[in-house]
Amino acid sequence: MTLPLVVGVDGSDASLLAVDWAVDEAARRDVPLLLVYASLWERYEGALPSTGQEPPSEQVLAEHIVASAAERAERRDAGVKVSTDIVPAEAADALLRAGNNALALVTGARGRGELQGLLLGSVGLAVAARANCPVIVVRGDKAGLAGTHERILLGAGDPAAGGEAVRFAFQEAAARGCTLDAVRAWRCPAHEGADHPALAEEPTHRHEDQASAQLDELLRDAVAEHPDVRLRRTTVEGPARRILVDRSAAADLVIIGARRRQGHFGLQLGRVSHVLLHHARCPVAVVPQLM
């Protein structure tokens, strides 16, 4: 059975952008699209314009939201198979359950009713931090959302926690027929060579060589499985979060791995993931590595 791409919809502008992005992704991957409306009634009271009559029932409102999203998806690409589901539950919980049988979950950067000052809505953050499948938060500038850079950015982290992210990145680059930039950041401890500048070159090269070897190890299997993907390997000295945010300005999607410790129910996102989810200039995919 082909797993669907699941999109959380709520009628907000951000969720409609997520629908647009997901339709294009479903077409590239040749998978069906499932639009999920999941929230409690009181959060959406007044979402429909008043007619001077009694307020619409929860069911009417829910059907309006999913029907509008489905119509938008069909207008964007009639070849994508679209289905809908209305779940009377908290949005994050319902999406997390849907993610157990999904190729990936797609959310907007901020939902209806979220404060305008928020960089990432609470639902998107909770889903990205806890899902057992890849989560794509659709955010960024116009160029990043349009997907015109023809470049995927992979933040290559710990080899023990990044295998699934690497596989996802190669699959995405293959589906798009675009370049995959695999970037590993490295840091040279400040104290090494600080008192003796003439001796600083050796440890710097040692850390850079170690980062390069770790990157090769992380990519090896995926390179063999996807020999046609155009790959560019890069190691860069500096904070990973700053490097990836800067490079996201020239990417259509940035992909990072995240450890999921089974049996742990709190938010499981590192600092790099948090920064990208709030500041990246293109959509962000968080791909879990179950531990």
XYZ file of C-alpha atoms in Angstrom:
291
model
C 0.000 0.000 0.000
C 1.297 3.453 -0.949
C 1.495 5.698 2.092
C -0.073 9.134 1.674
C 1.396 12.545 2.260
C -0.649 13.973 5.155
C -1.334 17.704 5.419
C -2.814 19.445 8.428
C -5.385 22.021 7.295
C -7.271 24.604 9.344
C -8.285 27.307 6.880
C -5.368 29.590 7.741
C -3.180 31.170 5.069
C -0.210 29.164 6.331
C -2.058 25.865 5.961
C -3.110 26.778 2.409
C 0.543 27.367 1.515
C 1.251 23.954 3.013
C -1.440 22.436 0.774
C 0.160 23.996 -2.315
C 3.587 22.674 -1.355
C 2.214 19.221 -0.537
C 0.350 18.918 -3.848
C 3.586 19.522 -5.743
C 5.405 17.041 -3.514
C 2.702 14.379 -3.939
C 2.932 14.790 -7.709
C 6.725 14.390 -7.622
C 6.506 11.315 -5.415
C 3.418 9.889 -7.169
C 1.598 9.386 -3.858
C -1.917 10.306 -2.668
C -2.631 13.341 -0.517
C -4.649 13.195 2.707
C -5.959 16.498 4.085
C -6.653 16.323 7.821
C -8.745 18.834 9.731
C -8.267 18.286 13.438
C -9.118 20.756 16.126
C -11.644 21.564 18.811
C -14.637 23.655 17.810
C -13.985 26.629 20.038
C -10.683 27.374 18.316
C -12.455 27.999 15.023
C -15.635 29.715 16.118
C -16.227 32.588 13.770
C -13.969 31.268 11.004
C -16.859 31.538 8.542
C -18.428 34.919 7.759
C -21.579 35.689 9.708
C -24.881 35.425 7.823
C -26.997 36.889 10.574
C -28.425 33.452 11.323
C -27.450 30.888 13.904
C -23.696 30.086 13.888
C -22.820 27.101 11.696
C -22.422 23.758 13.375
C -19.000 22.276 13.949
C -19.591 19.758 11.193
C -20.522 22.444 8.657
C -17.423 24.438 9.489
C -15.165 21.394 9.317
C -16.596 20.363 5.962
C -16.121 23.886 4.639
C -12.453 23.896 5.643
C -11.572 20.524 4.134
C -13.672 21.085 1.002
C -11.951 24.412 0.361
C -8.527 22.815 0.820
C -9.420 19.887 -1.443
C -10.697 22.263 -4.131
C -7.475 24.249 -3.928
C -5.423 21.059 -4.269
C -7.411 19.940 -7.321
C -6.970 23.324 -8.978
C -3.224 23.098 -8.458
C -2.865 19.564 -9.867
C -5.899 17.518 -10.849
C -3.695 14.434 -11.270
C -3.043 14.089 -7.535
C -5.486 11.844 -5.688
C -6.890 13.797 -2.726
C -8.901 12.536 0.235
C -9.981 14.272 3.442
C -10.500 13.367 7.067
C -12.188 15.284 9.871
C -10.905 14.375 13.326
C -12.516 15.858 16.464
C -9.304 16.074 18.475
C -6.425 18.339 19.317
C -4.564 19.114 16.096
C -1.124 17.940 17.190
C -2.406 14.650 18.617
C -4.452 13.853 15.516
C -1.573 14.626 13.160
C 0.834 12.536 15.212
C -1.551 9.580 14.939
C -1.934 10.148 11.200
C 1.847 10.203 10.898
C 2.057 6.570 11.948
C 0.751 5.665 8.476
C 2.162 8.482 6.354
C 5.042 9.059 3.995
C 5.432 12.410 5.752
C 3.438 15.074 7.601
C 3.185 18.591 6.205
C 2.155 21.601 8.291
C 2.071 25.339 7.892
C 4.380 27.521 9.903
C 1.535 28.984 11.928
C -2.121 28.056 12.347
C -5.327 30.022 12.682
C -5.481 31.819 15.989
C -1.700 31.794 16.530
C -0.185 35.093 17.591
C 1.190 36.922 14.577
C 4.538 37.427 16.280
C 5.206 33.714 16.528
C 7.887 32.379 14.183
C 6.499 28.841 14.371
C 3.103 27.790 15.656
C 2.674 25.428 18.592
C 1.176 22.635 16.454
C 4.031 22.659 13.953
C 6.601 22.609 16.739
C 4.916 19.767 18.633
C 4.505 17.638 15.517
C 8.085 18.227 14.345
C 9.377 17.302 17.789
C 7.393 14.100 18.304
C 6.367 12.490 15.007
C 7.659 9.074 13.977
C 7.742 10.052 10.297
C 9.351 12.987 8.463
C 7.690 16.342 9.164
C 7.876 19.229 6.693
C 7.112 22.686 8.034
C 6.304 24.927 5.069
C 7.929 28.282 5.695
C 10.383 30.628 4.018
C 10.541 33.406 1.446
C 8.882 33.394 -1.978
C 11.859 31.829 -3.746
C 12.152 29.048 -1.187
C 8.439 28.284 -1.327
C 8.411 28.331 -5.135
C 11.130 25.675 -5.330
C 13.093 27.429 -8.061
C 16.605 26.972 -6.660
C 16.805 23.334 -7.812
C 18.849 22.532 -4.733
C 18.213 20.450 -1.598
C 20.232 21.173 1.535
C 21.101 18.359 3.943
C 22.434 19.234 7.367
C 24.695 16.246 7.968
C 24.929 15.720 11.701
C 25.846 12.779 13.907
C 26.208 9.619 11.766
C 24.384 7.660 14.476
C 21.323 9.913 14.238
C 21.243 10.965 10.599
C 20.816 7.840 8.487
C 17.094 8.311 7.852
C 17.587 11.992 7.030
C 20.226 11.070 4.455
C 17.933 8.532 2.810
C 15.088 11.031 2.727
C 17.360 13.708 1.238
C 18.575 11.447 -1.574
C 15.016 10.352 -2.359
C 13.926 13.981 -2.476
C 16.799 15.021 -4.736
C 16.090 12.070 -7.034
C 12.385 12.932 -7.239
C 13.186 16.544 -8.082
C 16.169 15.799 -10.327
C 18.127 18.472 -8.495
C 21.451 18.921 -6.722
C 21.874 17.714 -3.145
C 24.158 19.829 -0.966
C 25.349 17.781 2.010
C 26.911 20.121 4.568
C 28.675 19.126 7.765
C 29.723 21.863 10.170
C 32.729 21.419 12.406
C 34.303 23.392 15.218
C 37.895 23.684 16.286
C 38.121 24.012 20.080
C 39.088 27.585 20.853
C 41.941 26.645 23.130
C 43.821 24.548 20.584
C 46.684 26.582 19.200
C 45.376 29.790 20.751
C 48.599 30.511 22.624
C 50.810 29.349 19.749
C 49.392 30.496 16.385
C 52.146 28.689 14.537
C 50.834 25.397 15.930
C 47.177 26.061 15.174
C 47.229 24.737 11.602
C 47.679 21.062 12.549
C 44.687 20.677 14.891
C 42.514 22.709 12.494
C 43.272 20.306 9.662
C 42.716 17.382 12.002
C 39.187 18.543 12.893
C 38.373 19.305 9.262
C 39.637 15.897 8.127
C 37.580 14.211 10.830
C 34.446 16.049 9.703
C 35.113 15.059 6.091
C 35.551 11.404 7.054
C 32.329 11.448 9.088
C 30.461 13.005 6.163
C 31.746 10.318 3.786
C 30.682 7.620 6.245
C 27.213 9.112 6.592
C 26.668 9.349 2.822
C 28.316 6.128 1.643
C 25.307 3.795 1.434
C 22.955 6.399 -0.018
C 25.483 7.352 -2.703
C 25.628 3.708 -3.802
C 21.819 3.486 -3.898
C 21.374 6.752 -5.821
C 24.339 7.057 -8.202
C 22.489 9.511 -10.457
C 21.909 12.141 -7.756
C 24.168 15.154 -8.192
C 25.902 15.432 -4.833
C 28.041 18.211 -3.458
C 29.882 17.496 -0.206
C 30.957 20.422 1.959
C 32.560 20.747 5.373
C 32.458 24.194 6.947
C 33.939 25.520 10.172
C 31.352 27.290 12.308
C 28.045 26.845 14.152
C 25.781 24.446 12.246
C 22.643 26.458 12.966
C 24.073 29.660 11.445
C 25.590 27.895 8.453
C 22.382 26.047 7.578
C 20.150 29.098 8.011
C 22.438 31.106 5.719
C 22.511 28.364 3.072
C 18.756 27.820 3.251
C 18.387 31.065 1.296
C 19.571 29.178 -1.820
C 17.654 25.930 -1.198
C 14.166 24.590 -1.900
C 14.175 22.365 1.185
C 16.520 21.908 4.133
C 16.602 18.448 5.713
C 17.884 17.568 9.174
C 17.790 14.472 11.335
C 16.381 14.232 14.842
C 16.784 11.539 17.467
C 13.603 9.981 18.765
C 14.091 8.106 22.013
C 11.252 5.612 22.222
C 9.369 5.879 25.489
C 10.281 9.558 25.889
C 7.245 11.787 25.432
C 8.726 15.255 25.743
C 9.818 17.492 22.869
C 12.850 15.911 21.234
C 14.479 18.601 19.132
C 18.006 19.948 19.314
C 19.160 23.543 19.023
C 19.897 23.320 15.295
C 16.395 21.995 14.571
C 14.790 24.750 16.639
C 16.725 27.510 14.878
C 15.938 26.187 11.398
C 12.246 25.729 12.161
C 12.058 29.356 13.248
C 14.438 31.066 10.822
C 15.064 29.007 7.648
C 14.361 30.740 4.340
C 12.758 27.617 2.831
C 10.645 24.675 4.012
C 12.259 22.464 6.669
C 12.058 18.669 6.879
C 12.784 17.062 10.248
C 13.433 13.355 9.770
C 13.388 11.151 12.900
C 15.943 8.496 13.673
C 14.324 6.123 16.161
C 16.766 5.068 18.853
